[in-house]
JSON list of C-alpha atoms in Angstrom, two decimals:
[
{"chain": "H", "resi": 344, "resn": "VAL", "atom": "CA", "xyz": [-31.03, -9.17, -58.72]},
{"chain": "H", "resi": 345, "resn": "ASP", "atom": "CA", "xyz": [-31.94, -7.58, -62.10]},
{"chain": "H", "resi": 346, "resn": "GLU", "atom": "CA", "xyz": [-33.63, -10.71, -63.33]},
{"chain": "H", "resi": 347, "resn": "TYR", "atom": "CA", "xyz": [-36.12, -10.21, -60.56]},
{"chain": "H", "resi": 348, "resn": "VAL", "atom": "CA", "xyz": [-36.50, -6.52, -59.78]},
{"chain": "H", "resi": 349, "resn": "GLN", "atom": "CA", "xyz": [-37.15, -3.43, -61.95]},
{"chain": "H", "resi": 350, "resn": "GLU", "atom": "CA", "xyz": [-35.17, -0.36, -61.68]},
{"chain": "H", "resi": 351, "resn": "ASP", "atom": "CA", "xyz": [-36.24, 2.45, -59.04]},
{"chain": "H", "resi": 352, "resn": "THR", "atom": "CA", "xyz": [-38.31, -0.01, -57.37]},
{"chain": "H", "resi": 353, "resn": "LEU", "atom": "CA", "xyz": [-36.36, -1.91, -54.82]},
{"chain": "H", "resi": 354, "resn": "ASP", "atom": "CA", "xyz": [-36.70, -0.37, -51.17]},
{"chain": "H", "resi": 355, "resn": "VAL", "atom": "CA", "xyz": [-34.16, -1.95, -49.41]},
{"chain": "H", "resi": 356, "resn": "ALA", "atom": "CA", "xyz": [-31.12, -4.90, -49.68]},
{"chain": "H", "resi": 357, "resn": "ILE", "atom": "CA", "xyz": [-29.39, -6.61, -47.09]},
{"chain": "H", "resi": 358, "resn": "TYR", "atom": "CA", "xyz": [-25.90, -8.00, -47.51]},
{"chain": "H", "resi": 359, "resn": "ASN", "atom": "CA", "xyz": [-24.03, -10.10, -45.13]},
{"chain": "H", "resi": 360, "resn": "LEU", "atom": "CA", "xyz": [-20.31, -10.36, -46.32]},
{"chain": "H", "resi": 361, "resn": "GLY", "atom": "CA", "xyz": [-17.56, -13.03, -45.37]},
{"chain": "H", "resi": 362, "resn": "TYR", "atom": "CA", "xyz": [-19.21, -16.08, -43.82]},
{"chain": "H", "resi": 363, "resn": "LEU", "atom": "CA", "xyz": [-22.05, -16.76, -41.80]},
{"chain": "H", "resi": 364, "resn": "PRO", "atom": "CA", "xyz": [-20.60, -17.00, -38.09]},
{"chain": "H", "resi": 365, "resn": "GLY", "atom": "CA", "xyz": [-21.28, -20.20, -36.84]},
{"chain": "H", "resi": 366, "resn": "SER", "atom": "CA", "xyz": [-21.21, -21.97, -40.09]},
{"chain": "H", "resi": 367, "resn": "ASP", "atom": "CA", "xyz": [-18.99, -23.61, -42.65]},
{"chain": "H", "resi": 368, "resn": "LYS", "atom": "CA", "xyz": [-16.08, -20.96, -42.93]},
{"chain": "H", "resi": 369, "resn": "CYS", "atom": "CA", "xyz": [-15.26, -22.52, -46.60]},
{"chain": "H", "resi": 370, "resn": "LEU", "atom": "CA", "xyz": [-18.80, -21.13, -47.96]},
{"chain": "H", "resi": 371, "resn": "THR", "atom": "CA", "xyz": [-18.07, -17.47, -48.39]},
{"chain": "H", "resi": 372, "resn": "THR", "atom": "CA", "xyz": [-19.15, -14.44, -50.33]},
{"chain": "H", "resi": 373, "resn": "ARG", "atom": "CA", "xyz": [-16.47, -13.32, -53.35]},
{"chain": "H", "resi": 374, "resn": "LEU", "atom": "CA", "xyz": [-15.80, -10.02, -53.83]},
{"chain": "H", "resi": 375, "resn": "ASN", "atom": "CA", "xyz": [-16.29, -9.89, -57.82]},
{"chain": "H", "resi": 376, "resn": "THR", "atom": "CA", "xyz": [-19.87, -11.57, -57.35]},
{"chain": "H", "resi": 377, "resn": "THR", "atom": "CA", "xyz": [-20.53, -9.10, -54.25]},
{"chain": "H", "resi": 378, "resn": "LEU", "atom": "CA", "xyz": [-19.14, -6.08, -56.72]},
{"chain": "H", "resi": 379, "resn": "GLU", "atom": "CA", "xyz": [-21.29, -6.94, -59.21]},
{"chain": "H", "resi": 380, "resn": "SER", "atom": "CA", "xyz": [-24.45, -7.73, -57.16]},
{"chain": "H", "resi": 381, "resn": "LEU", "atom": "CA", "xyz": [-23.77, -4.31, -55.36]},
{"chain": "H", "resi": 382, "resn": "GLU", "atom": "CA", "xyz": [-23.71, -2.27, -58.75]},
{"chain": "H", "resi": 383, "resn": "LYS", "atom": "CA", "xyz": [-26.94, -3.88, -59.69]},
{"chain": "H", "resi": 384, "resn": "THR", "atom": "CA", "xyz": [-28.46, -3.16, -56.84]},
{"chain": "H", "resi": 385, "resn": "MET", "atom": "CA", "xyz": [-27.39, 0.19, -56.78]},
{"chain": "H", "resi": 386, "resn": "ARG", "atom": "CA", "xyz": [-29.09, 0.75, -59.91]},
{"chain": "H", "resi": 387, "resn": "LEU", "atom": "CA", "xyz": [-32.22, -0.79, -59.03]},
{"chain": "H", "resi": 388, "resn": "LEU", "atom": "CA", "xyz": [-32.65, 1.33, -55.50]},
{"chain": "H", "resi": 389, "resn": "LYS", "atom": "CA", "xyz": [-35.53, 3.80, -55.56]},
{"chain": "H", "resi": 390, "resn": "VAL", "atom": "CA", "xyz": [-34.57, 7.02, -53.82]},
{"chain": "H", "resi": 391, "resn": "GLY", "atom": "CA", "xyz": [-35.05, 6.62, -50.24]},
{"chain": "H", "resi": 392, "resn": "GLY", "atom": "CA", "xyz": [-34.13, 3.28, -50.57]},
{"chain": "H", "resi": 393, "resn": "VAL", "atom": "CA", "xyz": [-31.23, 2.02, -48.43]},
{"chain": "H", "resi": 394, "resn": "ILE", "atom": "CA", "xyz": [-28.49, -1.05, -48.72]},
{"chain": "H", "resi": 395, "resn": "SER", "atom": "CA", "xyz": [-27.23, -2.35, -45.35]},
{"chain": "H", "resi": 396, "resn": "MET", "atom": "CA", "xyz": [-23.81, -4.28, -45.69]},
{"chain": "H", "resi": 397, "resn": "THR", "atom": "CA", "xyz": [-21.99, -5.91, -42.86]},
{"chain": "H", "resi": 398, "resn": "PHE", "atom": "CA", "xyz": [-18.72, -7.07, -43.47]},
{"chain": "H", "resi": 399, "resn": "TYR", "atom": "CA", "xyz": [-17.16, -10.26, -41.05]},
{"chain": "H", "resi": 400, "resn": "VAL", "atom": "CA", "xyz": [-13.45, -8.56, -41.46]},
{"chain": "H", "resi": 401, "resn": "GLY", "atom": "CA", "xyz": [-12.42, -11.60, -39.26]},
{"chain": "H", "resi": 402, "resn": "HIS", "atom": "CA", "xyz": [-12.47, -13.63, -42.06]},
{"chain": "H", "resi": 403, "resn": "SER", "atom": "CA", "xyz": [-10.05, -13.26, -45.11]},
{"chain": "H", "resi": 404, "resn": "GLN", "atom": "CA", "xyz": [-13.13, -12.99, -47.65]},
{"chain": "H", "resi": 405, "resn": "GLY", "atom": "CA", "xyz": [-14.87, -10.70, -45.41]},
{"chain": "H", "resi": 406, "resn": "LYS", "atom": "CA", "xyz": [-11.81, -8.49, -44.90]},
{"chain": "H", "resi": 407, "resn": "GLU", "atom": "CA", "xyz": [-11.13, -8.40, -48.80]},
{"chain": "H", "resi": 408, "resn": "GLU", "atom": "CA", "xyz": [-14.43, -7.24, -49.72]},
{"chain": "H", "resi": 409, "resn": "TYR", "atom": "CA", "xyz": [-14.14, -4.46, -46.89]},
{"chain": "H", "resi": 410, "resn": "ASP", "atom": "CA", "xyz": [-10.60, -3.51, -48.28]},
{"chain": "H", "resi": 411, "resn": "TYR", "atom": "CA", "xyz": [-12.23, -2.88, -52.21]},
{"chain": "H", "resi": 412, "resn": "ILE", "atom": "CA", "xyz": [-15.69, -1.88, -51.36]},
{"chain": "H", "resi": 413, "resn": "VAL", "atom": "CA", "xyz": [-15.52, 0.80, -48.56]},
{"chain": "H", "resi": 414, "resn": "PRO", "atom": "CA", "xyz": [-13.09, 2.76, -50.60]},
{"chain": "H", "resi": 415, "resn": "PHE", "atom": "CA", "xyz": [-15.45, 2.45, -53.35]},
{"chain": "H", "resi": 416, "resn": "LEU", "atom": "CA", "xyz": [-17.98, 3.80, -51.39]},
{"chain": "H", "resi": 417, "resn": "LYS", "atom": "CA", "xyz": [-16.38, 6.64, -50.12]},
{"chain": "H", "resi": 418, "resn": "GLN", "atom": "CA", "xyz": [-15.99, 7.75, -53.37]},
{"chain": "H", "resi": 419, "resn": "LEU", "atom": "CA", "xyz": [-19.73, 7.91, -54.05]},
{"chain": "H", "resi": 420, "resn": "PRO", "atom": "CA", "xyz": [-21.33, 11.34, -55.21]},
{"chain": "H", "resi": 421, "resn": "PRO", "atom": "CA", "xyz": [-22.78, 12.91, -51.87]},
{"chain": "H", "resi": 422, "resn": "LYS", "atom": "CA", "xyz": [-25.61, 14.25, -53.86]},
{"chain": "H", "resi": 423, "resn": "GLN", "atom": "CA", "xyz": [-26.74, 10.81, -54.95]},
{"chain": "H", "resi": 424, "resn": "TYR", "atom": "CA", "xyz": [-25.68, 8.47, -52.09]},
{"chain": "H", "resi": 425, "resn": "HIS", "atom": "CA", "xyz": [-25.13, 8.79, -48.32]},
{"chain": "H", "resi": 426, "resn": "VAL", "atom": "CA", "xyz": [-23.01, 6.14, -46.93]},
{"chain": "H", "resi": 427, "resn": "LEU", "atom": "CA", "xyz": [-22.52, 5.30, -43.27]},
{"chain": "H", "resi": 428, "resn": "LEU", "atom": "CA", "xyz": [-19.65, 3.54, -41.97]},
{"chain": "H", "resi": 429, "resn": "CYS", "atom": "CA", "xyz": [-20.35, 1.64, -38.57]},
{"chain": "H", "resi": 430, "resn": "GLN", "atom": "CA", "xyz": [-17.47, 0.40, -36.42]},
{"chain": "H", "resi": 431, "resn": "TYR", "atom": "CA", "xyz": [-17.23, -0.44, -32.89]},
{"chain": "H", "resi": 432, "resn": "ALA", "atom": "CA", "xyz": [-15.03, 1.50, -30.47]},
{"chain": "H", "resi": 433, "resn": "ASN", "atom": "CA", "xyz": [-14.27, -0.95, -28.15]},
{"chain": "H", "resi": 434, "resn": "GLN", "atom": "CA", "xyz": [-14.21, -4.17, -29.97]},
{"chain": "H", "resi": 435, "resn": "SER", "atom": "CA", "xyz": [-11.32, -5.86, -31.89]},
{"chain": "H", "resi": 436, "resn": "ALA", "atom": "CA", "xyz": [-10.20, -4.87, -35.00]},
{"chain": "H", "resi": 437, "resn": "ASN", "atom": "CA", "xyz": [-11.82, -8.07, -36.13]},
{"chain": "H", "resi": 438, "resn": "ALA", "atom": "CA", "xyz": [-15.40, -7.11, -34.87]},
{"chain": "H", "resi": 439, "resn": "PRO", "atom": "CA", "xyz": [-18.05, -6.84, -37.81]},
{"chain": "H", "resi": 440, "resn": "THR", "atom": "CA", "xyz": [-18.34, -3.66, -39.56]},
{"chain": "H", "resi": 441, "resn": "SER", "atom": "CA", "xyz": [-21.55, -1.96, -41.23]},
{"chain": "H", "resi": 442, "resn": "VAL", "atom": "CA", "xyz": [-22.18, 0.10, -43.84]},
{"chain": "H", "resi": 443, "resn": "TRP", "atom": "CA", "xyz": [-25.91, 1.83, -45.05]},
{"chain": "H", "resi": 444, "resn": "ILE", "atom": "CA", "xyz": [-26.01, 3.37, -47.99]},
{"chain": "H", "resi": 445, "resn": "GLU", "atom": "CA", "xyz": [-28.93, 5.85, -48.84]},
{"chain": "H", "resi": 446, "resn": "LYS", "atom": "CA", "xyz": [-29.57, 6.68, -52.65]},
{"chain": "H", "resi": 447, "resn": "LYS", "atom": "CA", "xyz": [-30.46, 10.26, -52.53]},
{"chain": "H", "resi": 448, "resn": "SER", "atom": "CA", "xyz": [-31.27, 10.84, -56.29]}
]
């Protein structure tokens, strides 16, 4: 992403983590590359820009990414980022979970 986008120019980034439902469950995202991409994307995001992340926690890769990335996001400085965690209240614990990150400064 840093090869194609200049700093402070990115409006929106969308992550779909784990595997794509209905597709090959062997083809997944990986924590190390997702985290590297997320850190770069956060630097490239302009003020007011948003990152959307959906974790498919019913799959091991999506769960691993959720278990590491969500605590990372909870530690972000609130003056620099707003982080919104959305989970289904009336679905199974394996239902997809979404996070929105807005860059404030």
